[in-house]
Coordinates of C-alpha atoms in Angstrom, one line a residue:
X580 CA 81.3 121.9 227.6
X581 CA 78.4 123.4 225.6
X582 CA 74.8 123.2 226.8
X583 CA 72.1 122.4 224.2
X584 CA 71.2 126.0 223.6
X585 CA 74.8 127.1 223.1
X586 CA 75.5 124.1 221.0
X587 CA 72.6 125.0 218.8
X588 CA 73.9 128.6 218.3
X589 CA 77.4 127.1 217.7
X590 CA 76.1 124.8 214.9
X591 CA 74.1 127.7 213.3
X592 CA 77.4 129.7 213.1
X593 CA 79.0 126.7 211.3
X594 CA 76.1 126.5 208.8
X595 CA 76.3 130.2 208.2
X596 CA 80.1 129.9 207.4
X597 CA 79.3 127.2 205.0
X598 CA 76.8 129.4 203.2
X599 CA 79.5 131.9 202.4
X600 CA 80.9 129.3 199.9
X601 CA 77.5 128.0 198.5
X602 CA 73.9 128.8 199.1
X603 CA 73.1 125.1 198.8
X604 CA 73.6 123.9 202.4
X605 CA 71.5 121.2 204.0
X606 CA 71.4 121.1 207.8
X607 CA 71.3 117.3 208.2
X608 CA 71.5 117.4 212.0
X609 CA 72.7 119.9 214.7
X610 CA 76.4 119.0 214.0
X611 CA 76.3 117.6 210.4
X612 CA 75.6 119.2 207.0
X613 CA 75.8 118.7 203.3
X614 CA 76.9 121.4 200.9
X615 CA 76.5 121.3 197.1
X616 CA 79.4 123.3 195.6
X617 CA 78.7 122.4 192.0
X618 CA 79.3 125.4 189.7
X619 CA 81.1 127.4 192.4
X620 CA 84.7 127.0 191.0
X621 CA 84.5 130.0 188.7
X622 CA 82.8 132.2 191.3
X623 CA 85.3 131.4 194.1
X624 CA 88.3 130.9 191.7
X625 CA 89.2 127.6 193.2
X626 CA 88.9 123.9 192.6
X627 CA 86.2 121.9 194.4
X628 CA 88.9 120.5 196.7
X629 CA 90.2 124.0 197.3
X630 CA 86.7 125.2 198.2
X631 CA 86.3 122.4 200.7
X632 CA 89.7 123.2 202.2
X633 CA 88.8 126.9 202.6
X634 CA 85.5 126.0 204.1
X635 CA 87.1 123.7 206.6
X636 CA 89.8 126.2 207.6
X637 CA 87.2 129.0 208.0
X638 CA 85.2 126.9 210.4
X639 CA 88.2 125.7 212.4
X640 CA 89.6 129.3 212.6
X641 CA 86.4 131.1 213.5
X642 CA 84.9 128.5 215.8
X643 CA 88.0 126.9 217.2
X644 CA 86.9 123.3 216.5
X645 CA 87.9 120.5 214.2
X646 CA 85.6 119.2 211.5
X647 CA 85.7 116.1 209.3
X648 CA 85.0 116.6 205.6
X649 CA 84.2 114.3 202.8
X650 CA 84.1 115.5 199.2
X651 CA 82.6 113.3 196.5
X652 CA 80.0 112.9 193.7
X653 CA 77.1 111.9 196.0
X654 CA 75.9 112.3 199.5
X655 CA 76.5 108.6 200.4
X656 CA 80.1 108.8 199.1
X657 CA 80.7 112.1 200.9
X658 CA 79.6 110.4 204.1
X659 CA 82.1 107.6 203.4
X660 CA 84.8 110.2 202.9
X661 CA 84.0 112.1 206.1
X662 CA 84.5 109.0 208.2
X663 CA 87.8 108.1 206.6
X664 CA 90.0 110.6 208.4
X665 CA 88.0 111.5 211.5
X666 CA 87.8 113.5 213.6
X667 CA 89.5 116.4 211.7
X668 CA 90.4 115.2 208.2
X669 CA 89.5 115.9 204.6
X670 CA 89.0 113.0 202.2
X671 CA 88.3 113.4 198.5
X672 CA 86.6 110.4 196.7
X673 CA 86.8 111.1 193.0
X674 CA 85.1 108.8 190.5
X675 CA 88.3 106.9 189.8
X676 CA 88.9 106.4 193.5
X677 CA 85.5 104.9 194.5
X678 CA 86.8 101.4 194.3
X679 CA 89.7 102.1 196.6
X680 CA 87.4 103.5 199.3
X681 CA 84.7 100.9 199.1
X682 CA 86.7 97.7 198.7
X683 CA 87.3 97.2 202.4
X684 CA 84.3 99.1 203.8
X685 CA 81.7 96.7 205.4
X686 CA 78.3 97.1 203.8
X687 CA 76.8 97.8 207.2
X688 CA 78.9 100.9 207.6
X689 CA 77.3 102.6 204.6
X690 CA 74.9 105.5 205.5
X691 CA 71.4 104.1 205.2
X692 CA 72.2 100.4 205.3
X693 CA 70.9 98.9 208.6
X694 CA 71.2 95.5 210.2
X695 CA 68.3 93.9 208.3
X696 CA 69.7 94.9 204.9
X697 CA 73.2 94.0 206.0
X698 CA 72.0 90.5 207.0
X699 CA 70.2 90.1 203.7
X700 CA 73.3 91.2 201.8
X701 CA 75.3 88.6 203.7
X702 CA 72.9 85.9 202.7
X703 CA 73.6 86.9 199.1
X704 CA 77.4 86.7 199.7
X705 CA 77.8 90.5 199.7
X706 CA 80.0 91.7 202.6
X707 CA 81.5 95.0 201.4
X708 CA 80.2 98.2 200.0
X709 CA 82.1 97.5 196.7
X710 CA 80.5 94.1 196.3
X711 CA 77.1 95.7 196.7
X712 CA 78.0 98.5 194.2
X713 CA 79.1 96.0 191.7
X714 CA 75.9 93.9 191.8
X715 CA 74.1 93.9 188.4
X716 CA 71.3 96.5 188.1
X717 CA 68.8 93.8 187.2
X718 CA 69.6 91.8 190.4
X719 CA 69.5 94.9 192.6
X720 CA 66.1 96.1 191.2
X721 CA 64.7 92.5 191.6
X722 CA 65.9 91.9 195.1
X723 CA 65.8 95.3 196.9
X724 CA 63.3 98.1 197.6
X725 CA 63.7 101.7 196.5
X726 CA 65.8 103.0 199.4
X727 CA 68.5 100.3 198.9
X728 CA 68.4 100.8 195.1
X729 CA 69.1 104.5 195.7
X730 CA 72.0 103.8 198.0
X731 CA 73.4 101.4 195.3
X732 CA 73.2 104.1 192.7
X733 CA 74.9 106.7 195.0
X734 CA 77.7 104.2 195.8
X735 CA 78.3 104.0 192.0
X736 CA 78.7 107.8 191.8
X737 CA 75.1 108.5 190.5
X738 CA 73.7 111.4 192.5
X739 CA 70.2 110.5 193.7
X740 CA 69.8 112.5 196.9
X741 CA 69.7 116.3 196.3
X742 CA 71.0 118.8 198.8
X743 CA 67.9 120.4 200.3
X744 CA 69.0 123.9 200.9
X745 CA 66.7 125.4 203.5
X746 CA 67.5 126.6 206.9
X747 CA 65.9 124.6 209.7
X748 CA 64.6 127.3 212.0
X749 CA 60.9 126.7 211.6
X750 CA 59.3 123.2 211.7
X751 CA 55.8 122.3 210.6
X752 CA 56.3 119.0 212.5
X753 CA 59.0 117.0 214.2
X754 CA 59.1 113.3 213.8
X755 CA 61.3 110.6 215.4
X756 CA 61.2 107.0 214.1
X757 CA 63.2 104.1 215.4
X758 CA 63.7 100.8 213.6
X759 CA 65.1 97.8 215.6
X760 CA 66.1 94.3 214.9
X761 CA 64.9 91.6 215.5
X762 CA 61.1 92.5 215.6
X763 CA 59.5 92.1 218.9
X764 CA 56.1 91.9 220.7
X765 CA 57.5 92.8 224.1
X766 CA 55.0 95.4 225.4
X767 CA 57.3 97.3 227.8
X768 CA 60.3 97.3 225.4
X769 CA 58.1 98.7 222.6
X770 CA 56.8 101.4 224.8
X771 CA 60.3 102.2 226.0
X772 CA 61.3 102.8 222.3
X773 CA 58.1 104.9 221.7
X774 CA 58.8 107.0 224.8
X775 CA 62.4 107.5 223.8
X776 CA 61.1 108.8 220.4
X777 CA 59.0 111.2 222.3
X778 CA 61.9 112.4 224.4
X779 CA 64.1 112.9 221.4
X780 CA 61.4 114.8 219.5
X781 CA 60.7 117.0 222.5
X782 CA 64.4 117.8 222.9
X783 CA 64.5 119.1 219.3
X784 CA 61.3 121.1 219.9
X785 CA 62.6 122.7 223.1
X786 CA 65.9 123.6 221.3
X787 CA 63.9 125.8 218.9
X788 CA 61.4 127.0 221.5
X789 CA 58.5 125.1 220.1
X790 CA 55.7 123.0 221.5
X791 CA 53.1 120.8 219.8
X792 CA 49.4 121.0 220.0
X793 CA 49.0 117.4 218.8
X794 CA 51.0 114.2 219.0
X795 CA 50.9 111.2 216.7
X796 CA 52.0 107.7 217.9
X797 CA 53.0 105.0 215.3
X798 CA 53.8 101.3 215.4
X799 CA 55.1 99.5 212.4
X800 CA 54.6 95.7 212.1
X801 CA 57.1 93.1 210.8
X802 CA 55.1 93.2 207.5
X803 CA 55.6 97.0 207.2
X804 CA 52.0 97.9 208.1
X805 CA 51.7 101.1 210.0
X806 CA 49.2 101.8 212.7
X807 CA 48.8 105.3 214.1
X808 CA 46.8 107.2 216.6
X809 CA 46.6 111.0 217.2
X810 CA 45.6 113.1 220.2
X811 CA 45.2 116.8 220.9
X812 CA 46.8 118.3 224.0
X813 CA 45.0 120.5 226.4
X814 CA 47.8 123.0 225.9
X815 CA 51.0 123.0 223.8
X816 CA 53.9 121.2 225.7
X817 CA 57.3 119.7 224.8
X818 CA 57.8 118.2 228.2
X819 CA 57.7 114.3 228.1
X820 CA 56.7 114.0 231.7
X821 CA 53.5 115.8 230.9
X822 CA 52.9 113.8 227.7
X823 CA 53.9 110.2 228.8
X824 CA 50.5 109.3 230.2
X825 CA 48.8 110.3 227.0
X826 CA 51.4 108.5 224.9
X827 CA 50.7 105.3 227.0
X828 CA 47.0 105.6 226.2
X829 CA 47.8 105.9 222.4
X830 CA 50.2 103.0 222.6
X831 CA 47.6 100.7 224.2
X832 CA 45.1 101.6 221.5
X833 CA 47.6 100.4 218.8
X834 CA 49.4 97.5 220.5
X835 CA 48.4 93.9 219.6
X836 CA 49.9 91.3 221.9
X837 CA 50.5 88.6 219.2
X838 CA 51.9 91.0 216.6
X839 CA 55.6 91.5 215.9
X840 CA 56.8 95.1 215.5
X841 CA 59.9 96.4 213.9
X842 CA 59.6 100.2 214.5
X843 CA 58.0 102.9 216.6
X844 CA 57.5 106.5 215.9
X845 CA 56.3 109.8 217.3
X846 CA 55.3 113.0 215.4
X847 CA 54.8 116.3 217.1
X848 CA 52.2 118.3 215.1
X849 CA 50.8 121.9 214.9
X850 CA 54.0 123.3 216.5
X851 CA 53.7 126.7 218.1
X852 CA 56.1 129.0 219.9
X853 CA 56.5 127.9 223.5
X854 CA 55.9 131.2 225.2
X855 CA 53.2 132.8 227.4
X856 CA 51.9 129.4 228.5
X857 CA 48.2 129.5 229.6
X858 CA 47.3 126.7 231.9
X859 CA 43.8 125.1 231.9
X860 CA 41.4 125.3 234.8
X861 CA 42.1 121.6 235.5
X862 CA 45.9 122.0 235.9
X863 CA 48.1 123.0 238.8
X864 CA 50.2 125.9 237.6
X865 CA 52.7 125.3 240.4
X866 CA 53.2 121.6 239.4
X867 CA 53.5 122.6 235.7
X868 CA 56.1 125.2 236.5
X869 CA 58.1 122.7 238.5
X870 CA 58.1 120.3 235.6
X871 CA 59.3 123.1 233.3
X872 CA 62.1 123.9 235.7
X873 CA 63.0 120.2 235.9
X874 CA 63.4 120.1 232.1
X875 CA 65.6 123.2 232.1
X876 CA 67.9 121.2 234.4
X877 CA 67.6 118.1 232.3
X878 CA 68.6 120.1 229.2
X879 CA 71.6 121.6 231.0
X880 CA 72.8 118.2 232.1
X881 CA 72.3 116.7 228.7
X882 CA 74.4 119.5 227.2
X883 CA 77.2 118.4 229.6
X884 CA 76.9 114.7 229.6
X885 CA 75.0 113.7 226.5
X886 CA 71.4 113.4 225.3
X887 CA 69.2 111.1 227.4
X888 CA 71.6 111.2 230.3
X889 CA 68.4 111.7 232.3
X890 CA 65.3 110.0 230.9
X891 CA 61.9 108.8 232.1
X892 CA 61.9 105.5 233.9
X893 CA 59.6 103.8 231.4
X894 CA 62.3 104.2 228.7
X895 CA 65.0 102.6 230.9
X896 CA 64.5 99.1 229.4
X897 CA 66.5 100.4 226.4
X898 CA 69.5 100.8 228.7
X899 CA 69.1 97.3 230.1
X900 CA 68.1 95.3 227.0
X901 CA 69.9 97.4 224.3
X902 CA 68.4 99.7 221.7
X903 CA 68.4 97.2 218.8
X904 CA 70.2 99.8 216.7
X905 CA 69.5 99.7 213.0
X906 CA 72.2 101.3 210.9
X907 CA 75.6 102.7 211.9
X908 CA 76.1 105.2 214.8
X909 CA 76.8 108.7 213.8
X910 CA 80.4 109.7 213.2
X911 CA 80.4 111.7 216.4
X912 CA 79.1 108.6 218.4
X913 CA 81.9 106.5 216.9
X914 CA 84.6 109.1 217.6
X915 CA 85.9 109.3 221.2
X916 CA 88.6 111.9 221.7
X917 CA 91.1 111.9 224.6
X918 CA 89.3 112.4 227.9
X919 CA 85.9 111.7 226.5
X920 CA 83.5 109.0 227.8
X921 CA 80.5 107.4 226.3
X922 CA 78.3 110.0 227.9
X923 CA 80.6 113.0 227.8
X924 CA 81.5 114.4 224.4
X925 CA 83.0 117.7 223.3
X926 CA 80.9 119.8 221.0
X927 CA 82.8 119.1 217.8
X928 CA 80.5 119.4 214.7
X929 CA 81.1 117.3 211.6
X930 CA 80.3 118.4 208.1
X931 CA 80.2 116.6 204.7
X932 CA 80.8 118.4 201.4
X933 CA 79.4 117.0 198.2

């Protein structure tokens, strides 16, 4: 079982292997990536399918893991393909094959389509991805917002989302946003979501040895109005236990009891290297060091049993009331290999090839 630091190094090796075949590799998450292999056939003397097969074999041979690969015209279709033969298959969705792969795929299983859009599509009599893709352009542009229109175009084989080929080793900021359905005004449930956003953002910051100087808290209303509040920390920290009190203050400044909210978000700003920590005159260095040691243990356990295995008590309502998930789980979340449990997963990265 890999801890979070080792897992990060493992995934970086995977991304570097992919870059042998194309410089255009987008690190979508720690265990998923997109690669644009357009124009590489002559250089590598192989077909696009052959390049994907070589890339897959290289990763499996050098890292000793299985990866799921989807090859297609667009990012959305490549994601569809990668889910088709999980956990270790290769699926090619050519233009002439799009209909075959979309005709039985529920619309809600498409990358980027969440519960609210799925429900709206159902009201229009649209149940499958193919039915959505076959909607007339005029109707789509009239009834949907830009993100849904872009997904509609991608499902039709029209590439809208480019592969952003930069290595994620330095971050100007780290943001985590969670949309849930139905909208709610429940104070503690909303704060639980906000705190879980903070925990997720801090996990990513610690993975890269970073800590923020500022944090920004966001609440999004049912009418898509955003309210935000920002605070400067007395010193950089990526430890939620040290930040939760400040986050509660920001939340109380934003929250309106009679307002319905559909999303919460946290942004870590002015990131700096988390080294040579200097404590303020008003802090207890001993207490601060104990909290740091605590999170070293938390990260170790999370590497073994899954992210958020240990979490702050104020975020626990999510475990009791549900997370109101919007959109489909990741391929890795949906895939449970022999011997795995909901909390315990092997570190098997998944990649998508466009």
